[in-house]
CSV table of C-alpha atoms and ligand atoms in Angstrom, one decimal:
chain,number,residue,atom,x,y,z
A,5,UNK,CA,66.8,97.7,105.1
A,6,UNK,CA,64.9,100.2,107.3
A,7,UNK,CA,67.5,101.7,109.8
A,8,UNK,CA,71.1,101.9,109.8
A,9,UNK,CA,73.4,103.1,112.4
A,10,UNK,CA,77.2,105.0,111.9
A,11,UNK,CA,78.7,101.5,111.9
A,12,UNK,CA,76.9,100.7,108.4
A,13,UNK,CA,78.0,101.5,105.0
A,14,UNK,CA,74.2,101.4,104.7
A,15,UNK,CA,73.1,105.1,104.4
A,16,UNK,CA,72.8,105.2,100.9
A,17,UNK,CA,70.1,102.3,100.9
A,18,UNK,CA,67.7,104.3,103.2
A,19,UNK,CA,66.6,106.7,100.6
A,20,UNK,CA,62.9,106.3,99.9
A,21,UNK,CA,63.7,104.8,96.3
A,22,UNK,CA,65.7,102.1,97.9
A,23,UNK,CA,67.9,100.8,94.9
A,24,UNK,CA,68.8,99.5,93.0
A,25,UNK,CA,66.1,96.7,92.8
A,26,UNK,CA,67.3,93.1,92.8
A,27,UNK,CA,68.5,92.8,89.5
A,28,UNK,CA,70.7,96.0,89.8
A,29,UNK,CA,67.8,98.7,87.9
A,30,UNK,CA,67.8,102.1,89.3
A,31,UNK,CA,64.5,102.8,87.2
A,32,UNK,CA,66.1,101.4,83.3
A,33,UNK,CA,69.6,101.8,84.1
A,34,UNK,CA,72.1,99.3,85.2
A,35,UNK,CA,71.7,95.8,85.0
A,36,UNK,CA,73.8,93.3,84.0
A,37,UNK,CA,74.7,92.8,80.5
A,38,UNK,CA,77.3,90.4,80.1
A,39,UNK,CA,77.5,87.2,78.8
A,40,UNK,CA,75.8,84.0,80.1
A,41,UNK,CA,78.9,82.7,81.9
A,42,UNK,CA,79.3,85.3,83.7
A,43,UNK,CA,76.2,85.9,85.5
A,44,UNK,CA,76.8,83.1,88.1
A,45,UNK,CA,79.9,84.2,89.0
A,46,UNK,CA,78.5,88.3,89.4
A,47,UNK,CA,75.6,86.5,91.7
A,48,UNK,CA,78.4,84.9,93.8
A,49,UNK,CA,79.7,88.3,94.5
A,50,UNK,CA,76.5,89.7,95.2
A,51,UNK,CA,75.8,87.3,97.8
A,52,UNK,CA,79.1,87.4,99.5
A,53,UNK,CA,78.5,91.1,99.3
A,54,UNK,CA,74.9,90.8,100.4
A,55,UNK,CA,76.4,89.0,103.4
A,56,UNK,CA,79.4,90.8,104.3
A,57,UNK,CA,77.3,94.1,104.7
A,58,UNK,CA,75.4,93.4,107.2
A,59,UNK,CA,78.2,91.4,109.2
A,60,UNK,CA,79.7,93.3,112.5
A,61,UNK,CA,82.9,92.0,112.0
A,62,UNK,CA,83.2,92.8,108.4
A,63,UNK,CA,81.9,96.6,108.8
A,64,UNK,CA,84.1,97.0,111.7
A,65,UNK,CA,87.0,95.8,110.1
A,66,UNK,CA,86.1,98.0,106.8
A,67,UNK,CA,85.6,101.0,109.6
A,68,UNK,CA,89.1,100.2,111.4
A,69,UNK,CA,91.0,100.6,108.0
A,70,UNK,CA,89.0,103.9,107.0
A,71,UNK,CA,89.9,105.4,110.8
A,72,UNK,CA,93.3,104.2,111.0
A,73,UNK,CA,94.8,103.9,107.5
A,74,UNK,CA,92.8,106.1,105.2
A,75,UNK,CA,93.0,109.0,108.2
A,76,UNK,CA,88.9,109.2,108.1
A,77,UNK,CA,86.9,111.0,108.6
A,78,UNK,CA,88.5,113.7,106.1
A,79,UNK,CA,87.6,117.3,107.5
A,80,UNK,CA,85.2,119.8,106.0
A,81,UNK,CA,87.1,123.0,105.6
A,82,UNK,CA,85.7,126.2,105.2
A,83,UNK,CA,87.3,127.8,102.0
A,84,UNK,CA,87.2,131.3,103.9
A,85,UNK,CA,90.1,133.1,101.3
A,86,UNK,CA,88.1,131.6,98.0
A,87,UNK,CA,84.5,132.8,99.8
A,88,UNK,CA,86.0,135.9,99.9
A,89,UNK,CA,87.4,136.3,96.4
A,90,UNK,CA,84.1,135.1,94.8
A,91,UNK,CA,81.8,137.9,97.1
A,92,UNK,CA,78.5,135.2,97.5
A,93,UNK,CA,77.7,132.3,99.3
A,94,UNK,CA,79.9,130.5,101.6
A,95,UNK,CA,82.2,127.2,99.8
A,96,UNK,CA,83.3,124.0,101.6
A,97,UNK,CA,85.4,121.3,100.6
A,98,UNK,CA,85.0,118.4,101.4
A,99,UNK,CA,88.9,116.9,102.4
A,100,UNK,CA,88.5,113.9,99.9
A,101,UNK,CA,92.5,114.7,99.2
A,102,UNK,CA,93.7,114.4,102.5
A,103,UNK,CA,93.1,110.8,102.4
A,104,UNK,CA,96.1,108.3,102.7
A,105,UNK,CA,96.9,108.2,98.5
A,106,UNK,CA,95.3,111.5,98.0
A,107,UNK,CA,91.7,110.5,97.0
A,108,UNK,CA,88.6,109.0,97.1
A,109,UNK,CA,89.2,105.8,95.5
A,110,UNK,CA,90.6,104.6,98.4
A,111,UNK,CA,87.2,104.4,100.2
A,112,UNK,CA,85.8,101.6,97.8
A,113,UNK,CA,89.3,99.6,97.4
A,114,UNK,CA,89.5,98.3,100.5
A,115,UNK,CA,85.9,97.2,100.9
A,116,UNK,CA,86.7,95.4,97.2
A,117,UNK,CA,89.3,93.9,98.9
A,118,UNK,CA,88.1,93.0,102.6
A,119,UNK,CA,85.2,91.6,100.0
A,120,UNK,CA,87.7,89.6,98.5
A,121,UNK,CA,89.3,88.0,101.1
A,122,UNK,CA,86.4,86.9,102.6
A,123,UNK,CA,85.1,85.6,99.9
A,124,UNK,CA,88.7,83.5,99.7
A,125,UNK,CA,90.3,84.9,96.8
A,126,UNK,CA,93.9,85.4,96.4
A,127,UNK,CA,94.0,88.2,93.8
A,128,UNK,CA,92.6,91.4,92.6
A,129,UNK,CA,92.6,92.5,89.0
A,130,UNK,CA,92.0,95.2,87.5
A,131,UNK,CA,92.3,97.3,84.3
A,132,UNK,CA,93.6,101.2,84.5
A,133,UNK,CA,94.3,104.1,82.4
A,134,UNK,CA,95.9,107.1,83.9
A,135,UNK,CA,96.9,104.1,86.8
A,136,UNK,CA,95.2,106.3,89.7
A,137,UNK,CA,92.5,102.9,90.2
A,138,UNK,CA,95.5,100.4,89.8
A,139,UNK,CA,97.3,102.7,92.6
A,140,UNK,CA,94.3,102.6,94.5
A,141,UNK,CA,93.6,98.8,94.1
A,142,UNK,CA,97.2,98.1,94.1
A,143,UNK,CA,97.4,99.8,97.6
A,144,UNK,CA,94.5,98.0,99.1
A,145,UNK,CA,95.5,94.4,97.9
A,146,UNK,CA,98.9,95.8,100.2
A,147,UNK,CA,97.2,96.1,103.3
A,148,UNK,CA,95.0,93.4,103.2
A,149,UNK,CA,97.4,90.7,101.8
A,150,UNK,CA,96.1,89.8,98.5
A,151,UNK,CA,98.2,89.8,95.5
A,152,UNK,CA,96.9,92.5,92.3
A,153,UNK,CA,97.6,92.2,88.8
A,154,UNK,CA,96.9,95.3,86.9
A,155,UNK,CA,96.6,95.6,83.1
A,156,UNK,CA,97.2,99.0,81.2
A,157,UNK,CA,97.7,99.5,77.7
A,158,UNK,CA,101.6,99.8,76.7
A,159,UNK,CA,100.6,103.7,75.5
A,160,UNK,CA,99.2,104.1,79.0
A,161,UNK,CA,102.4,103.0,80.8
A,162,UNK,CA,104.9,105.0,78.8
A,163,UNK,CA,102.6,108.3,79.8
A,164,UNK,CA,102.1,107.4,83.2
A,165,UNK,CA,105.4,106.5,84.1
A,166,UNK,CA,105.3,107.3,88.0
A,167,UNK,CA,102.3,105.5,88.8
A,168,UNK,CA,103.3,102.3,86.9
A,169,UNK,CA,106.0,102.5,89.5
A,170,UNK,CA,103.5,103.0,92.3
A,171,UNK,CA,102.3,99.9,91.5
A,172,UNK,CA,105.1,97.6,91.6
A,173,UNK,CA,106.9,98.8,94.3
A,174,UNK,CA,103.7,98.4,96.3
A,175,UNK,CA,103.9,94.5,94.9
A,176,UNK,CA,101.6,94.9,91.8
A,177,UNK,CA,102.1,93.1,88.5
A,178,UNK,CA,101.2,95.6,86.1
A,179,UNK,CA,100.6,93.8,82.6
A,180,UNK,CA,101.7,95.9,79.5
A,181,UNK,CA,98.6,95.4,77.5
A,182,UNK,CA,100.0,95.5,73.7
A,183,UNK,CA,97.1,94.7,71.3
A,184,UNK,CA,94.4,97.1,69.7
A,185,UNK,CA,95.4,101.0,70.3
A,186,UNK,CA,97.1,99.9,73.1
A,187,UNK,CA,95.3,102.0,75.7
A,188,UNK,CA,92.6,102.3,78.5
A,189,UNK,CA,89.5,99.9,76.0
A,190,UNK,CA,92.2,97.3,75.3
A,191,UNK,CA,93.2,97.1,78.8
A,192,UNK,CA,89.4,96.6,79.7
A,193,UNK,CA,89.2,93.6,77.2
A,194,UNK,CA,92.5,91.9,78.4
A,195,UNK,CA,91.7,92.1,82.1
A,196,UNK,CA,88.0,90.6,81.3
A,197,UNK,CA,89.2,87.6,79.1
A,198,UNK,CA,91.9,87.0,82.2
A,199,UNK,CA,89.0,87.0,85.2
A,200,UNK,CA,86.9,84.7,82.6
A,201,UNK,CA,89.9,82.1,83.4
A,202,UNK,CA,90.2,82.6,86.3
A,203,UNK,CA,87.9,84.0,88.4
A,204,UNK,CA,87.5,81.2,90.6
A,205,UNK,CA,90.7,82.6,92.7
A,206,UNK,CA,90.4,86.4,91.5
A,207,UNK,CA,88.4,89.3,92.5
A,208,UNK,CA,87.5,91.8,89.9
A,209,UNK,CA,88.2,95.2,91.3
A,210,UNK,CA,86.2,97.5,89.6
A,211,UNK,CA,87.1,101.9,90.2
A,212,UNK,CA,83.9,103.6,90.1
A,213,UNK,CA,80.4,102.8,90.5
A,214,UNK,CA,79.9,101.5,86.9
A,215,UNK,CA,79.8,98.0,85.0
A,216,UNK,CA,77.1,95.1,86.0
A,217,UNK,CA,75.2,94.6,89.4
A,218,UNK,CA,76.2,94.4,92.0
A,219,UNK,CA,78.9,96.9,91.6
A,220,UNK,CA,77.3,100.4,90.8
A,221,UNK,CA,75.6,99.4,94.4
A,222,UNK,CA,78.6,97.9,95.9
A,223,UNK,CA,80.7,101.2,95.3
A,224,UNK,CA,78.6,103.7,96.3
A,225,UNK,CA,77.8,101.9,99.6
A,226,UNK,CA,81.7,101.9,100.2
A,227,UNK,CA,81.7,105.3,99.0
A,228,UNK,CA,78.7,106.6,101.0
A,229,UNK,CA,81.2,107.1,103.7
A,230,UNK,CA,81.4,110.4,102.1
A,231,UNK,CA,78.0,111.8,102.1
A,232,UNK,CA,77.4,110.5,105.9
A,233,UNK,CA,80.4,112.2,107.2
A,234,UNK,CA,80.0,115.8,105.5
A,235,UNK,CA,76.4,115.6,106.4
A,236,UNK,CA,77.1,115.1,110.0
A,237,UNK,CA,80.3,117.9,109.7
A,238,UNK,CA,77.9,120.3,108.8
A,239,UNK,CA,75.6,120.3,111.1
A,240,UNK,CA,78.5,120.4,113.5
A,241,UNK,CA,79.9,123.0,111.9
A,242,UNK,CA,76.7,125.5,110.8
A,243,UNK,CA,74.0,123.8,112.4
A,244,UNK,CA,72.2,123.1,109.3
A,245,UNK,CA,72.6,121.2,105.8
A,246,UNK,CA,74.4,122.7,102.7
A,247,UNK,CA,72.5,124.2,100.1
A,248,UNK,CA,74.5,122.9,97.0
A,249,UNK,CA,76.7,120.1,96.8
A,250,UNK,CA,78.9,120.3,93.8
A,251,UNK,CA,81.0,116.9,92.5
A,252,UNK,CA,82.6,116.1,89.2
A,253,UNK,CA,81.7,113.3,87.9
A,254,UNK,CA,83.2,110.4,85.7
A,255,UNK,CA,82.2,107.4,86.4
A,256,UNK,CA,80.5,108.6,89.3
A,257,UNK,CA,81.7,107.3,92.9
A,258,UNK,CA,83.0,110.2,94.6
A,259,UNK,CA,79.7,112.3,93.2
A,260,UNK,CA,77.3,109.8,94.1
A,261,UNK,CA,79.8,108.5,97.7
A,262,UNK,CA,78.6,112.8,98.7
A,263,UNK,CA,74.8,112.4,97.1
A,264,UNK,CA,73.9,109.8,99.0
A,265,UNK,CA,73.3,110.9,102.5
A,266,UNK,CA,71.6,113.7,101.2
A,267,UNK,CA,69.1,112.5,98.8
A,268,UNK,CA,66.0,112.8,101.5
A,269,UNK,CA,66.9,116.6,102.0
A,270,UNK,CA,66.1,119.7,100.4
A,271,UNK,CA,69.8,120.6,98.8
A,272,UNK,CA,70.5,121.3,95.6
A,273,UNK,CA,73.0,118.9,94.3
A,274,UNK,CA,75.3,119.2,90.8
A,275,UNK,CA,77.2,116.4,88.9
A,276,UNK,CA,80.1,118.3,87.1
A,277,UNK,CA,81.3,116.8,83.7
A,278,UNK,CA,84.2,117.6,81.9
A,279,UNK,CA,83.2,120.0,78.7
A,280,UNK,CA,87.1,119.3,77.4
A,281,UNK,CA,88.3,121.4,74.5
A,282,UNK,CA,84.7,121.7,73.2
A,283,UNK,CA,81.0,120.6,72.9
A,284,UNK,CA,82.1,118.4,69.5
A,285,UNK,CA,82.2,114.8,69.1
A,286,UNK,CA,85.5,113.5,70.5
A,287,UNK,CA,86.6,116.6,72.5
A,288,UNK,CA,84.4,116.3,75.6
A,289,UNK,CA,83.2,113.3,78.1
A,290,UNK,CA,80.1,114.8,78.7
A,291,UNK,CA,77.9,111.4,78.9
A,292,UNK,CA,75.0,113.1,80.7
A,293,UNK,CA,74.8,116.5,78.9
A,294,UNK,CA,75.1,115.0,75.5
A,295,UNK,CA,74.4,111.1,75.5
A,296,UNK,CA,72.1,108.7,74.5
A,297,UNK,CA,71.5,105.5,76.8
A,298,UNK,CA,73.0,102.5,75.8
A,299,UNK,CA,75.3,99.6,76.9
A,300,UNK,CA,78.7,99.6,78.0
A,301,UNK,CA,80.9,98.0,80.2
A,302,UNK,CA,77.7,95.7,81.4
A,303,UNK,CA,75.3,98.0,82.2
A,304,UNK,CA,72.2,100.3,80.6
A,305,UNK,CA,73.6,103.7,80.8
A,306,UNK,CA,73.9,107.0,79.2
A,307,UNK,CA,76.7,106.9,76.5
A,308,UNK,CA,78.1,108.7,74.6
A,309,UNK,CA,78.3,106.7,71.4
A,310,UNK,CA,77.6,106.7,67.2
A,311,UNK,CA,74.4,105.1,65.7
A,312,UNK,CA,75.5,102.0,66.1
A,313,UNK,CA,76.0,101.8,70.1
A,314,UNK,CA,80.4,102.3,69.3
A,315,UNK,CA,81.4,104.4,72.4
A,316,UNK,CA,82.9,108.2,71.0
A,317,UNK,CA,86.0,109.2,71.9
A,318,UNK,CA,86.7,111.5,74.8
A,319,UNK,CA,88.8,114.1,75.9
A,320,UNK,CA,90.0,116.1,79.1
A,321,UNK,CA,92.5,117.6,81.0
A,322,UNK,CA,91.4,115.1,83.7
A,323,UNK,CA,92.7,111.4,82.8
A,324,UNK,CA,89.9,110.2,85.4
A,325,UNK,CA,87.3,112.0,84.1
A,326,UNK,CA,87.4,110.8,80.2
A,327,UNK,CA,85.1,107.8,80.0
A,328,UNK,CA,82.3,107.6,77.7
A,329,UNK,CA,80.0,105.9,80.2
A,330,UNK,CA,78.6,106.8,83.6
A,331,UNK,CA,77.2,105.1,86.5
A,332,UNK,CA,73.6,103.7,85.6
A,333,UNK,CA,72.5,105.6,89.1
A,334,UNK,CA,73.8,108.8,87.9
A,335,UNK,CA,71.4,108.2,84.9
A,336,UNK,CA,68.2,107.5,86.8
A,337,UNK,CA,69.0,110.8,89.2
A,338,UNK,CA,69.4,113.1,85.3
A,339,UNK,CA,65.7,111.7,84.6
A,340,UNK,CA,64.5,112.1,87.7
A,341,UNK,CA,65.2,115.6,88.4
A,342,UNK,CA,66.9,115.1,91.4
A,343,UNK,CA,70.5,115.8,90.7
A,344,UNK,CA,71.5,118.0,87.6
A,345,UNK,CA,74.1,117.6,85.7
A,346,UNK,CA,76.7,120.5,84.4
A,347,UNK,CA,79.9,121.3,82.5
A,348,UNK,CA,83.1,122.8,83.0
A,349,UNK,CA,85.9,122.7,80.1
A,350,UNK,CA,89.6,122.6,80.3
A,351,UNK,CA,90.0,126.0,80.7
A,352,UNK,CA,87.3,126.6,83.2
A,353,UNK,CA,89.3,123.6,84.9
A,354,UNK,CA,93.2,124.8,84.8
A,355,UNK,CA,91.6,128.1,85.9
A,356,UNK,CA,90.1,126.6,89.1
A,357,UNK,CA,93.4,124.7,89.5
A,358,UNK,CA,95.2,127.6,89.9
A,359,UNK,CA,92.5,129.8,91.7
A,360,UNK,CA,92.2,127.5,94.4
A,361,UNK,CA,96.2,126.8,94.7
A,362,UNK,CA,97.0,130.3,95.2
A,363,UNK,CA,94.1,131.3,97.6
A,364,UNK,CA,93.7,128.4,99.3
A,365,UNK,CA,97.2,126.5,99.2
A,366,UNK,CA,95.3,123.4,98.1
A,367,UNK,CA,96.5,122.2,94.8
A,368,UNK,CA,92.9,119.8,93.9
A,369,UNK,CA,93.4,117.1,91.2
A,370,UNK,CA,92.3,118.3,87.8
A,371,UNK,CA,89.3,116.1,88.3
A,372,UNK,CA,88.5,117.3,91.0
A,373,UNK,CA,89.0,121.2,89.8
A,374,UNK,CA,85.8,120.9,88.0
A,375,UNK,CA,83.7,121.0,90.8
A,376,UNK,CA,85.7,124.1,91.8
A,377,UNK,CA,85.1,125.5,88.6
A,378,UNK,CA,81.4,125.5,88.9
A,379,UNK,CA,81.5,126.5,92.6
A,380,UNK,CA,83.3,129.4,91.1
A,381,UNK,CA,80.7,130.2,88.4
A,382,UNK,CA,77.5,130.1,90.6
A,383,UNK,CA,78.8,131.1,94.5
A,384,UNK,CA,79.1,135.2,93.4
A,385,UNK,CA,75.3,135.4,92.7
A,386,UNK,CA,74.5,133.4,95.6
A,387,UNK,CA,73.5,135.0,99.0
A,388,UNK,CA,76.1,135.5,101.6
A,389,UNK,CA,74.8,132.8,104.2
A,390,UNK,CA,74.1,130.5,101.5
A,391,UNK,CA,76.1,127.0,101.7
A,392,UNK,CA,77.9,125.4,98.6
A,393,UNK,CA,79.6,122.0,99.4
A,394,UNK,CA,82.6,121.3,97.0
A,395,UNK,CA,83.4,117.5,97.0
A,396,UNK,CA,87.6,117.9,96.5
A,397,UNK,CA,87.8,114.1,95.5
A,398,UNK,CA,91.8,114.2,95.2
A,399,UNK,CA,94.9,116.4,94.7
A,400,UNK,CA,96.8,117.3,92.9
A,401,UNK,CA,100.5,116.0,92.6
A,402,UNK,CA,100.2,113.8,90.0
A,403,UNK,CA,99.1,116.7,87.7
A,404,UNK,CA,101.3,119.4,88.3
A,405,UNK,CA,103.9,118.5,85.2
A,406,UNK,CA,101.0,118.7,82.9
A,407,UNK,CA,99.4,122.0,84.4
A,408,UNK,CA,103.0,123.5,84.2
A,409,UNK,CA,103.1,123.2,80.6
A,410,UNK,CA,99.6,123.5,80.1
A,411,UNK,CA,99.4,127.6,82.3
A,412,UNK,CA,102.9,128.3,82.3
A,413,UNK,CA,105.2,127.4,78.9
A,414,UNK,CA,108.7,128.3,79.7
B,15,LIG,C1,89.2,108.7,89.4
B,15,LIG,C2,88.9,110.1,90.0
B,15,LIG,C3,87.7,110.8,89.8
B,15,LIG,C4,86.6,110.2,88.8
B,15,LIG,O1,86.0,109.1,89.3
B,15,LIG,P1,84.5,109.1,89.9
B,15,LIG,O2,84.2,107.7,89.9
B,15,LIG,O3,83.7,109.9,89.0
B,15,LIG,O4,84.6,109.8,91.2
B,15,LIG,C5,87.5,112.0,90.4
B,15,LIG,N1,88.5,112.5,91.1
B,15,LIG,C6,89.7,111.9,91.4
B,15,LIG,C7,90.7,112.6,92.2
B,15,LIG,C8,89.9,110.7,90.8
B,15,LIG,O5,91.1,110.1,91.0
């Protein structure tokens, strides 16, 4: 692994740390913690992956989709209107939302899938919550011909009504999930015990760069897509590198897809989590501010959880960003100095929301709104021909009902 070219979803591997090491460790974190029978079939997909990557025909095919079908590469776009509002340094955005189904999660779908049917499976699975990773997965298993089975808890499907019909009508079988509190953690259990039976023809298609090696790699290599275009964009553009990158950060793969070309150079770079209603127990999902690590989901991560490793519960206005977890990378870059990691809360958010919407005619996904909100806070006091980098990971159509009653009660 010492050079890479623009053909190879390799650029986040040439970083001089060069993880995760061959059990899946970025420093302590990651891993696989999952039971014994599992750990064969996890190695099978490592080597398939292991494979595939450095395979022509399998990076050009990946390529082709991302061109042709995703719309890549997304633009840069110089927020000039919001630069202007805020008086300091100059803000990007990073096009994430222009992407064929308005996001990022796109990017590391269809390498999950190309994955999959190379490695001769017929079906991807999947758990989802707010349904924006079955969408995404659903979508993918489209193009590439693979059937996809979705499980979401029967609370989850009343409240997320329109993409449940995403789903089927793009030839998903979304399974109503009915035991425990019939949400996002019951979902999780009932996809698992499904793959365990069967995961000789299924693919699990995991939606961020979290649970066991080799996934917290595989993602962000699909996701590194990111990072390498905005990188080159900018030096197109200004002739030299941002200054700040700013990304919100859930599980992770849209923050760590922008991080990882630049990890080598001297920018500043911010994870923003979501603060929720407040700092208390059960009102927030910030896992790096105010978590302990732990296991979940596979893998040795910051958690947020009680004394006896239970994951809390979390809150915000941003369905993708409320997981108690993180990606195990995102954990070794919070000890190591090189990326910190912020909040913004619910109101911070909806205020971004609207902030950019009306000077900028681009309504971001809430998510994606807290990385506006802290380009907000720190561009004023930055100088004029500084560089902030906002990663806009989405938009935001699926959130306007809830923003409408949330801003503007009738
Ligand atoms: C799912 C989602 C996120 C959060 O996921 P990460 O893995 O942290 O990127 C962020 N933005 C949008 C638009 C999403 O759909």
């Amino acid at each position: 692994m010492t050079s890479t070219t623009n053909t190879s979803p390799d650029t986040a591997r040439n970083g001089s740390d060069n993880l995760p090491d061959e059990n899946g460790f970025f420093g302590e974190y990651g891993g696989r913690l999952v039971p014994p029978g599992l750990i064969s079939v996890l190695r099978e997909v490592t080597e398939a992956y292991e494979t595939a990557r450095k395979d022509p025909a399998f990076i050009e095919e990946y390529r082709a989709l991302l061109s042709e079908y995703v719309g890549r590469p997304s633009p840069i776009y110089f927020a000039k209107r919001l630069t202007e509002k805020l008086g300091g340094s100059k803000i990007y955005l990073k096009r994430e939302d222009l992407n064929h189904t308005g996001a990022h999660k796109i990017n590391h779908t269809l390498g999950e899938a190309l994955l999959a049917k190379r490695m001769g499976k017929s079906k991807l699975l999947a758990e989802t919550g707010a349904g924006q990773h079955g969408v995404a997965l659903a979508t993918a298993a489209a193009i590439v011909g693979l059937q996809c089975e979705i499980h979401m808890g029967a609370i989850d499907i009343e409240k997320q009504h329109q993409n449940v019909l995403r789903m089927r009508m793009l030839g998903a079988t979304v399974v109503p999930v009915e035991s425990g509190g019939r949400c996002l953690k019951d979902a999780v259990d009932s996809a698992f015990t499904t793959y365990l039976a069967g995961h000789d023809r299924t693919f699990f298609g995991i939606g961020s760069v979290v649970g066991p090696h080799p996934y917290p790699m595989m993602i962000r290599d699909f996701q590194s897509i990111v990072g390498e275009e905005a990188r080159r964009q900018m030096l197109e553009r200004e002739g030299r590198l941002p200054d700040v990158l700013v990304a919100c950060v859930g599980g992770g793969s849209n923050a760590i897809g922008l991080f990882s070309a630049f990890l080598n150079d001297a920018v500043d770079m911010i994870g923003v989590e979501p603060a929720g209603r407040s700092f208390k127990k059960g009102d927030h999902a910030a896992t790096l501010t105010f978590g302990k690590p732990g296991a979940i989901h596979g893998m040795f991560t910051y958690l947020l959880q009680d004394e006896n490793g239970v994951p809390d519960p979390v809150h915000s206005v941003a369905s993708g960003l409320d997981y108690p977890g993180v990606g195990p990378q995102h954990s070794y870059l919070k000890d190591s100095g090189r990326v910190s990691y912020v909040t913004a809360n619910d109101e911070e958010t909806l205020n971004a929301f609207s902030v950019l919407s009306k000077t900028e005619g681009i309504i971001p996904a809430l998510e994606s709104a807290h990385a506006v909100a802290h380009a907000i806070k720190i561009a004023p006091d930055m100088d004029s021909d500084a560089i902030i980098l906002v990663n806009l990971s989405g938009r935001g159509d699926k959130d306007i009902d809830y923003v409408a009653e949330r801003i503007m009660p009738s």
